[in-house]
CSV table of N, CA, C and O in Angstrom, one decimal:
chain,number,residue,atom,x,y,z
A,1,UNK,N,73.6,87.1,99.3
A,1,UNK,CA,73.3,88.4,99.7
A,1,UNK,C,73.7,89.4,98.6
A,1,UNK,O,74.8,89.3,98.1
A,2,UNK,N,72.9,90.4,98.3
A,2,UNK,CA,73.2,91.3,97.3
A,2,UNK,C,74.2,92.4,97.8
A,2,UNK,O,74.3,92.7,99.0
A,3,UNK,N,74.9,93.0,96.9
A,3,UNK,CA,75.8,94.0,97.2
A,3,UNK,C,75.1,95.2,97.7
A,3,UNK,O,74.1,95.6,97.1
A,4,UNK,N,75.6,95.8,98.7
A,4,UNK,CA,74.9,97.0,99.3
A,4,UNK,C,75.5,98.3,98.5
A,4,UNK,O,76.6,98.3,98.1
A,5,UNK,N,74.7,99.3,98.5
A,5,UNK,CA,75.1,100.6,97.9
A,5,UNK,C,76.4,101.1,98.4
A,5,UNK,O,77.3,101.5,97.6
A,6,UNK,N,76.6,101.1,99.7
A,6,UNK,CA,77.9,101.6,100.3
A,6,UNK,C,79.1,100.7,99.8
A,6,UNK,O,80.1,101.3,99.6
A,7,UNK,N,78.9,99.4,99.7
A,7,UNK,CA,80.0,98.6,99.2
A,7,UNK,C,80.3,98.9,97.8
A,7,UNK,O,81.5,98.9,97.4
A,8,UNK,N,79.3,99.1,97.0
A,8,UNK,CA,79.5,99.5,95.6
A,8,UNK,C,80.3,100.8,95.5
A,8,UNK,O,81.2,100.9,94.7
A,9,UNK,N,79.9,101.8,96.3
A,9,UNK,CA,80.5,103.1,96.2
A,9,UNK,C,82.0,103.0,96.7
A,9,UNK,O,82.9,103.6,96.2
A,10,UNK,N,82.2,102.1,97.7
A,10,UNK,CA,83.6,101.9,98.2
A,10,UNK,C,84.5,101.3,97.0
A,10,UNK,O,85.6,101.8,96.8
A,11,UNK,N,84.0,100.3,96.3
A,11,UNK,CA,84.7,99.7,95.3
A,11,UNK,C,84.9,100.6,94.1
A,11,UNK,O,85.9,100.7,93.5
A,12,UNK,N,83.8,101.3,93.7
A,12,UNK,CA,83.9,102.3,92.6
A,12,UNK,C,84.8,103.4,92.9
A,12,UNK,O,85.5,103.9,92.0
A,13,UNK,N,84.9,103.8,94.1
A,13,UNK,CA,85.9,104.9,94.5
A,13,UNK,C,87.3,104.5,94.3
A,13,UNK,O,88.2,105.3,94.3
A,14,UNK,N,87.6,103.2,94.2
A,14,UNK,CA,88.9,102.7,94.0
A,14,UNK,C,89.3,102.5,92.6
A,14,UNK,O,90.4,102.0,92.3
A,15,UNK,N,88.4,102.8,91.7
A,15,UNK,CA,88.7,102.6,90.2
A,15,UNK,C,89.7,103.6,89.8
A,15,UNK,O,89.7,104.8,90.2
A,16,UNK,N,90.7,103.1,89.0
A,16,UNK,CA,91.8,104.0,88.6
A,16,UNK,C,93.0,103.8,89.5
A,16,UNK,O,92.9,103.1,90.6
A,17,UNK,N,94.1,104.3,89.2
A,17,UNK,CA,95.4,104.2,89.9
A,17,UNK,C,95.7,105.4,90.7
A,17,UNK,O,95.8,106.5,90.1
A,18,UNK,N,95.7,105.3,92.0
A,18,UNK,CA,95.9,106.5,92.9
A,18,UNK,C,97.2,107.3,92.5
A,18,UNK,O,98.2,106.7,92.3
A,19,UNK,N,97.0,108.6,92.4
A,19,UNK,CA,98.1,109.4,92.0
A,19,UNK,C,98.4,109.4,90.6
A,19,UNK,O,99.3,110.2,90.2
A,20,UNK,N,97.8,108.6,89.8
A,20,UNK,CA,98.2,108.5,88.4
A,20,UNK,C,97.0,108.8,87.5
A,20,UNK,O,97.2,109.5,86.4
A,21,UNK,N,95.8,108.4,87.9
A,21,UNK,CA,94.6,108.6,87.0
A,21,UNK,C,93.7,109.6,87.7
A,21,UNK,O,93.6,109.7,88.9
A,22,UNK,N,93.1,110.5,86.9
A,22,UNK,CA,92.2,111.5,87.4
A,22,UNK,C,90.8,110.9,87.4
A,22,UNK,O,89.9,111.5,88.1
A,23,UNK,N,90.6,109.8,86.7
A,23,UNK,CA,89.2,109.2,86.6
A,23,UNK,C,89.4,107.7,86.5
A,23,UNK,O,90.5,107.2,86.1
A,24,UNK,N,88.4,107.0,86.9
A,24,UNK,CA,88.4,105.6,86.7
A,24,UNK,C,87.0,105.1,86.2
A,24,UNK,O,86.1,105.9,86.1
A,25,UNK,N,86.9,103.8,85.9
A,25,UNK,CA,85.7,103.3,85.3
A,25,UNK,C,85.2,102.1,86.2
A,25,UNK,O,86.0,101.3,86.6
A,26,UNK,N,84.0,102.1,86.5
A,26,UNK,CA,83.4,101.1,87.3
A,26,UNK,C,82.2,100.5,86.4
A,26,UNK,O,81.3,101.3,86.0
A,27,UNK,N,82.1,99.2,86.2
A,27,UNK,CA,81.0,98.6,85.5
A,27,UNK,C,80.2,97.8,86.4
A,27,UNK,O,80.7,96.9,87.1
A,28,UNK,N,78.9,98.0,86.4
A,28,UNK,CA,78.0,97.2,87.1
A,28,UNK,C,77.2,96.3,86.1
A,28,UNK,O,76.6,96.8,85.2
A,29,UNK,N,77.4,95.0,86.3
A,29,UNK,CA,76.8,94.0,85.4
A,29,UNK,C,75.6,93.3,86.1
A,29,UNK,O,75.9,92.7,87.2
A,30,UNK,N,74.5,93.3,85.6
A,30,UNK,CA,73.3,92.6,86.1
A,30,UNK,C,73.4,91.1,85.6
A,30,UNK,O,73.6,90.9,84.4
A,31,UNK,N,73.3,90.2,86.5
A,31,UNK,CA,73.3,88.8,86.1
A,31,UNK,C,71.8,88.3,86.0
A,31,UNK,O,70.9,89.0,86.4
A,32,UNK,N,71.6,87.2,85.3
A,32,UNK,CA,70.3,86.7,85.2
A,32,UNK,C,69.6,86.4,86.5
A,32,UNK,O,68.4,86.3,86.6
A,33,UNK,N,70.4,86.2,87.5
A,33,UNK,CA,69.9,85.9,88.9
A,33,UNK,C,69.2,87.0,89.5
A,33,UNK,O,68.2,86.9,90.3
A,34,UNK,N,69.8,88.2,89.4
A,34,UNK,CA,69.2,89.4,90.0
A,34,UNK,C,68.3,90.2,89.0
A,34,UNK,O,67.2,90.7,89.4
A,35,UNK,N,68.8,90.4,87.8
A,35,UNK,CA,68.0,91.2,86.9
A,35,UNK,C,68.4,92.7,86.9
A,35,UNK,O,69.0,93.1,87.9
A,36,UNK,N,67.9,93.4,85.9
A,36,UNK,CA,68.3,94.8,85.8
A,36,UNK,C,67.7,95.7,86.9
A,36,UNK,O,68.4,96.6,87.4
A,37,UNK,N,66.5,95.4,87.3
A,37,UNK,CA,65.9,96.2,88.3
A,37,UNK,C,66.6,96.2,89.7
A,37,UNK,O,66.8,97.2,90.3
A,38,UNK,N,67.0,95.0,90.0
A,38,UNK,CA,67.8,94.8,91.3
A,38,UNK,C,69.1,95.5,91.2
A,38,UNK,O,69.6,96.2,92.1
A,39,UNK,N,69.8,95.3,90.1
A,39,UNK,CA,71.1,96.0,89.9
A,39,UNK,C,71.0,97.5,89.9
A,39,UNK,O,71.8,98.2,90.5
A,40,UNK,N,70.0,98.0,89.3
A,40,UNK,CA,69.7,99.5,89.3
A,40,UNK,C,69.4,100.0,90.7
A,40,UNK,O,69.8,101.1,91.1
A,41,UNK,N,68.7,99.2,91.5
A,41,UNK,CA,68.3,99.5,92.8
A,41,UNK,C,69.6,99.8,93.7
A,41,UNK,O,69.6,100.6,94.6
A,42,UNK,N,70.6,99.0,93.5
A,42,UNK,CA,71.9,99.1,94.2
A,42,UNK,C,72.4,100.5,94.0
A,42,UNK,O,73.0,101.1,94.9
A,43,UNK,N,72.2,101.1,92.8
A,43,UNK,CA,72.8,102.4,92.5
A,43,UNK,C,72.0,103.5,93.2
A,43,UNK,O,72.6,104.6,93.5
A,44,UNK,N,70.7,103.4,93.5
A,44,UNK,CA,69.9,104.5,94.0
A,44,UNK,C,69.5,104.3,95.4
A,44,UNK,O,68.9,105.2,96.0
A,45,UNK,N,69.7,103.1,96.0
A,45,UNK,CA,69.3,102.9,97.4
A,45,UNK,C,70.1,103.9,98.3
A,45,UNK,O,71.2,104.3,98.1
A,46,UNK,N,69.4,104.3,99.4
A,46,UNK,CA,70.1,105.2,100.4
A,46,UNK,C,71.3,104.4,101.0
A,46,UNK,O,71.3,103.2,101.1
A,47,UNK,N,72.3,105.1,101.4
A,47,UNK,CA,73.5,104.5,102.0
A,47,UNK,C,73.2,104.4,103.5
A,47,UNK,O,72.8,105.3,104.2
A,48,UNK,N,73.5,103.2,104.0
A,48,UNK,CA,73.3,102.9,105.4
A,48,UNK,C,74.4,103.6,106.2
A,48,UNK,O,75.6,103.7,105.7
A,49,UNK,N,74.1,104.1,107.4
A,49,UNK,CA,75.2,104.8,108.2
A,49,UNK,C,76.2,103.8,108.6
A,49,UNK,O,75.9,102.6,108.8
A,50,UNK,N,77.4,104.3,108.7
A,50,UNK,CA,78.6,103.4,109.1
A,50,UNK,C,79.1,104.0,110.4
A,50,UNK,O,79.0,105.1,110.7
A,51,UNK,N,79.8,103.1,111.2
A,51,UNK,CA,80.5,103.6,112.4
A,51,UNK,C,81.9,103.0,112.3
A,51,UNK,O,82.2,101.9,111.9
A,52,UNK,N,82.8,103.9,112.7
A,52,UNK,CA,84.2,103.6,112.6
A,52,UNK,C,84.6,102.4,113.6
A,52,UNK,O,84.1,102.4,114.7
A,53,UNK,N,85.4,101.6,113.1
A,53,UNK,CA,85.9,100.5,114.0
A,53,UNK,C,87.3,100.8,114.5
A,53,UNK,O,88.0,100.0,115.1
A,54,UNK,N,87.8,102.0,114.2
A,54,UNK,CA,89.1,102.5,114.6
A,54,UNK,C,89.1,102.7,116.1
A,54,UNK,O,88.3,103.4,116.6
A,55,UNK,N,90.1,102.0,116.8
A,55,UNK,CA,90.2,102.2,118.2
A,55,UNK,C,91.6,102.5,118.5
A,55,UNK,O,92.5,101.7,118.5
A,56,UNK,N,91.9,103.8,118.8
A,56,UNK,CA,93.3,104.2,119.1
A,56,UNK,C,93.7,103.5,120.4
A,56,UNK,O,92.9,103.3,121.3
A,57,UNK,N,95.0,103.3,120.5
A,57,UNK,CA,95.5,102.6,121.7
A,57,UNK,C,96.8,103.3,122.1
A,57,UNK,O,97.4,104.1,121.4
A,58,UNK,N,97.3,103.0,123.3
A,58,UNK,CA,98.6,103.6,123.8
A,58,UNK,C,99.7,103.1,122.8
A,58,UNK,O,100.6,103.9,122.5
A,59,UNK,N,99.7,101.9,122.4
A,59,UNK,CA,100.7,101.4,121.5
A,59,UNK,C,100.7,102.1,120.2
A,59,UNK,O,101.8,102.5,119.7
A,60,UNK,N,99.6,102.5,119.7
A,60,UNK,CA,99.5,103.3,118.5
A,60,UNK,C,100.1,104.6,118.7
A,60,UNK,O,100.9,105.1,117.9
A,61,UNK,N,99.8,105.3,119.8
A,61,UNK,CA,100.4,106.6,120.1
A,61,UNK,C,101.9,106.5,120.2
A,61,UNK,O,102.6,107.4,119.7
A,62,UNK,N,102.4,105.5,120.9
A,62,UNK,CA,103.8,105.4,121.1
A,62,UNK,C,104.5,105.2,119.7
A,62,UNK,O,105.6,105.8,119.4
A,63,UNK,N,103.9,104.3,118.9
A,63,UNK,CA,104.5,104.0,117.6
A,63,UNK,C,104.5,105.3,116.7
A,63,UNK,O,105.5,105.5,116.0
A,64,UNK,N,103.4,106.1,116.7
A,64,UNK,CA,103.4,107.3,115.9
A,64,UNK,C,104.4,108.3,116.4
A,64,UNK,O,105.1,108.9,115.6
A,65,UNK,N,104.6,108.4,117.7
A,65,UNK,CA,105.6,109.4,118.2
A,65,UNK,C,107.0,108.9,117.8
A,65,UNK,O,107.9,109.7,117.5
A,66,UNK,N,107.2,107.6,117.9
A,66,UNK,CA,108.5,107.0,117.6
A,66,UNK,C,108.8,107.2,116.1
A,66,UNK,O,109.9,107.6,115.7
A,67,UNK,N,107.8,107.0,115.2
A,67,UNK,CA,108.0,107.2,113.8
A,67,UNK,C,108.3,108.7,113.5
A,67,UNK,O,109.0,109.0,112.5
A,68,UNK,N,107.8,109.6,114.3
A,68,UNK,CA,108.0,111.0,114.1
A,68,UNK,C,109.2,111.5,114.9
A,68,UNK,O,109.5,112.7,115.0
A,69,UNK,N,110.0,110.5,115.5
A,69,UNK,CA,111.2,110.8,116.2
A,69,UNK,C,111.0,111.8,117.3
A,69,UNK,O,111.7,112.7,117.6
A,70,UNK,N,109.8,111.6,118.0
A,70,UNK,CA,109.5,112.4,119.2
A,70,UNK,C,108.8,113.7,118.8
A,70,UNK,O,108.3,114.4,119.7
A,71,UNK,N,108.6,114.0,117.6
A,71,UNK,CA,107.9,115.2,117.2
A,71,UNK,C,106.4,115.0,117.0
A,71,UNK,O,106.0,114.2,116.2
A,72,UNK,N,105.6,115.6,117.9
A,72,UNK,CA,104.2,115.4,117.9
A,72,UNK,C,103.5,115.9,116.6
A,72,UNK,O,102.5,115.3,116.1
A,73,UNK,N,104.1,116.9,116.0
A,73,UNK,CA,103.5,117.4,114.7
A,73,UNK,C,103.6,116.4,113.6
A,73,UNK,O,102.8,116.3,112.7
A,74,UNK,N,104.7,115.6,113.6
A,74,UNK,CA,104.9,114.6,112.6
A,74,UNK,C,103.9,113.4,112.9
A,74,UNK,O,103.3,112.9,111.9
A,75,UNK,N,103.7,113.1,114.1
A,75,UNK,CA,102.7,112.0,114.5
A,75,UNK,C,101.3,112.5,114.1
A,75,UNK,O,100.6,111.7,113.5
A,76,UNK,N,101.0,113.7,114.3
A,76,UNK,CA,99.7,114.3,113.9
A,76,UNK,C,99.5,114.2,112.4
A,76,UNK,O,98.5,113.9,111.9
A,77,UNK,N,100.6,114.5,111.7
A,77,UNK,CA,100.5,114.5,110.2
A,77,UNK,C,100.3,113.1,109.7
A,77,UNK,O,99.5,112.8,108.8
A,78,UNK,N,101.0,112.1,110.3
A,78,UNK,CA,100.8,110.7,110.0
A,78,UNK,C,99.3,110.3,110.2
A,78,UNK,O,98.7,109.6,109.4
A,79,UNK,N,98.7,110.7,111.3
A,79,UNK,CA,97.3,110.3,111.6
A,79,UNK,C,96.4,111.0,110.6
A,79,UNK,O,95.5,110.4,110.1
A,80,UNK,N,96.6,112.3,110.3
A,80,UNK,CA,95.8,113.0,109.3
A,80,UNK,C,95.8,112.4,107.9
A,80,UNK,O,94.8,112.4,107.2
A,81,UNK,N,96.9,111.8,107.5
A,81,UNK,CA,97.0,111.1,106.2
A,81,UNK,C,96.1,109.9,106.2
A,81,UNK,O,95.6,109.5,105.1
A,82,UNK,N,95.8,109.3,107.3
A,82,UNK,CA,95.0,108.1,107.4
A,82,UNK,C,93.5,108.4,107.2
A,82,UNK,O,92.7,107.6,106.9
A,83,UNK,N,93.2,109.6,107.5
A,83,UNK,CA,91.7,110.0,107.4
A,83,UNK,C,91.5,111.0,106.3
A,83,UNK,O,90.5,111.7,106.3
A,84,UNK,N,92.3,111.0,105.3
A,84,UNK,CA,92.2,111.9,104.1
A,84,UNK,C,91.0,111.5,103.3
A,84,UNK,O,90.6,110.5,103.2
């Protein structure tokens, strides 16, 4: 199965070292099996919609509140960092 555009963008978005580099480099190499046209198509294909698999639970809420030592603003801040 060929790499989907959304997967390529996810991997390319991780190029570089977080907090240290302002830019990164991603190289897409076409193999003899796919060819240049197929490799280029991955770059320009529309991105398929995604749906979150995140399912909050009571345990998650309790753990976040505990980590924030009972302060809801700290728990909210921890959650917001996950969706930055």
